[in-house]
Short mmCIF file of C-alpha atoms in Angstrom, two decimals:
data_model
loop_
_atom_site.label_atom_id
_atom_site.label_comp_id
_atom_site.label_asym_id
_atom_site.label_seq_id
_atom_site.Cartn_x
_atom_site.Cartn_y
_atom_site.Cartn_z
CA UNK O 28 363.93 171.69 234.40
CA UNK O 29 363.26 171.79 230.66
CA UNK O 30 364.01 174.87 228.59
CA UNK O 31 362.92 175.75 225.08
CA UNK O 32 364.62 177.73 222.36
CA UNK O 33 362.13 179.60 220.21
CA UNK O 34 363.86 180.99 217.15
CA UNK O 35 362.59 183.06 214.24
CA UNK O 36 364.64 183.19 211.06
CA UNK O 37 364.10 185.13 207.85
CA UNK O 38 367.03 184.50 205.50
CA UNK O 39 368.46 187.47 203.63
CA UNK O 40 370.92 185.13 201.90
CA UNK O 41 370.76 181.38 201.45
CA UNK O 42 374.51 180.76 201.15
CA UNK O 43 374.88 179.71 204.81
CA UNK O 44 371.89 177.34 204.98
CA UNK O 45 373.31 174.02 203.61
CA UNK O 46 376.36 174.01 205.92
CA UNK O 47 374.21 175.17 208.85
CA UNK O 48 371.70 172.36 208.42
CA UNK O 49 374.42 169.77 207.89
CA UNK O 50 376.26 170.62 211.11
CA UNK O 51 373.79 172.12 213.57
CA UNK O 52 371.49 169.09 213.91
CA UNK O 53 374.40 167.06 215.29
CA UNK O 54 375.44 169.90 217.61
CA UNK O 55 371.91 170.20 219.00
CA UNK O 56 371.86 166.44 219.59
CA UNK O 57 375.31 166.55 221.22
CA UNK O 58 373.94 168.94 223.86
CA UNK O 59 370.79 166.93 224.53
CA UNK O 60 368.49 169.13 222.44
CA UNK O 61 365.61 167.91 220.36
CA UNK O 62 363.97 169.75 217.48
CA UNK O 63 360.25 170.00 218.23
CA UNK O 64 359.41 172.15 215.20
CA UNK O 65 361.32 173.53 212.20
CA UNK O 66 358.79 174.92 209.80
CA UNK O 67 357.74 177.73 207.51
CA UNK O 68 354.12 176.74 208.30
CA UNK O 69 353.07 179.03 211.12
CA UNK O 70 350.31 181.53 211.67
CA UNK O 71 350.29 184.51 214.00
CA UNK O 72 346.98 184.64 215.82
CA UNK O 73 347.45 187.71 218.04
CA UNK O 74 349.49 190.89 218.45
CA UNK O 75 351.40 193.20 216.18
CA UNK O 76 352.46 191.37 213.04
CA UNK O 77 355.97 189.93 213.18
CA UNK O 78 356.96 188.28 209.95
CA UNK O 79 359.38 185.36 209.95
CA UNK O 80 360.07 182.83 207.22
CA UNK O 81 360.82 180.03 209.72
CA UNK O 82 359.96 179.25 213.32
CA UNK O 83 362.09 176.73 215.18
CA UNK O 84 361.47 175.22 218.61
CA UNK O 85 364.17 173.17 220.34
CA UNK O 86 363.61 171.38 223.64
CA UNK O 87 366.55 171.26 226.07
CA UNK O 88 366.98 169.17 229.22
CA UNK O 89 368.33 172.21 231.10
CA UNK O 90 369.27 175.85 230.74
CA UNK O 91 372.93 174.85 230.90
CA UNK O 92 372.52 172.48 227.95
CA UNK O 93 371.04 175.30 225.86
CA UNK O 94 373.82 177.68 226.86
CA UNK O 95 376.48 175.03 226.22
CA UNK O 96 375.10 174.60 222.69
CA UNK O 97 375.00 178.34 222.07
CA UNK O 98 378.57 178.75 223.32
CA UNK O 99 379.98 175.60 221.67
CA UNK O 100 383.07 176.60 219.64
CA UNK O 101 381.89 174.28 216.84
CA UNK O 102 378.62 176.25 216.63
CA UNK O 103 380.18 179.72 216.53
CA UNK O 104 380.93 179.86 212.77
CA UNK O 105 377.39 178.66 212.00
CA UNK O 106 375.86 181.19 214.39
CA UNK O 107 377.88 184.00 212.78
CA UNK O 108 376.80 182.85 209.33
CA UNK O 109 373.12 182.71 210.35
CA UNK O 110 373.23 186.14 211.95
CA UNK O 111 374.98 187.61 208.90
CA UNK O 112 372.61 185.92 206.45
CA UNK O 113 369.26 186.41 208.17
CA UNK O 114 367.09 188.44 210.46
CA UNK O 115 366.86 186.21 213.53
CA UNK O 116 365.68 186.20 217.10
CA UNK O 117 366.37 183.52 219.70
CA UNK O 118 364.44 183.31 222.95
CA UNK O 119 365.29 180.83 225.72
CA UNK O 120 362.15 179.98 227.70
CA UNK O 121 362.00 178.21 231.03
CA UNK O 122 359.53 175.29 230.92
CA UNK O 123 357.70 176.40 234.03
CA UNK O 124 354.25 177.85 234.71
CA UNK O 125 354.98 180.57 237.24
CA UNK O 126 351.41 181.89 237.08
CA UNK O 127 349.75 178.71 238.30
#
């Protein structure tokens, strides 16, 4: 079953970004993930306004792959840097239509 990470990021500091980008792409690939979108070009069409500078969507082959990435010791310093240098949210979404 596919899973999707949907991440919002608004940097409060840009110091962490170069090292994050340099390392995290390879870590995502290592765990079978694929970036589907990484963009500042997004538009909220409904609901209470929630600003974010970037929206990122990563496709995963399984929930375990996503969790393995998130818990990877090589990712931890980059995660800490992103959380310290941004306002971020990360949602893991099951690729299943349970309302059909």
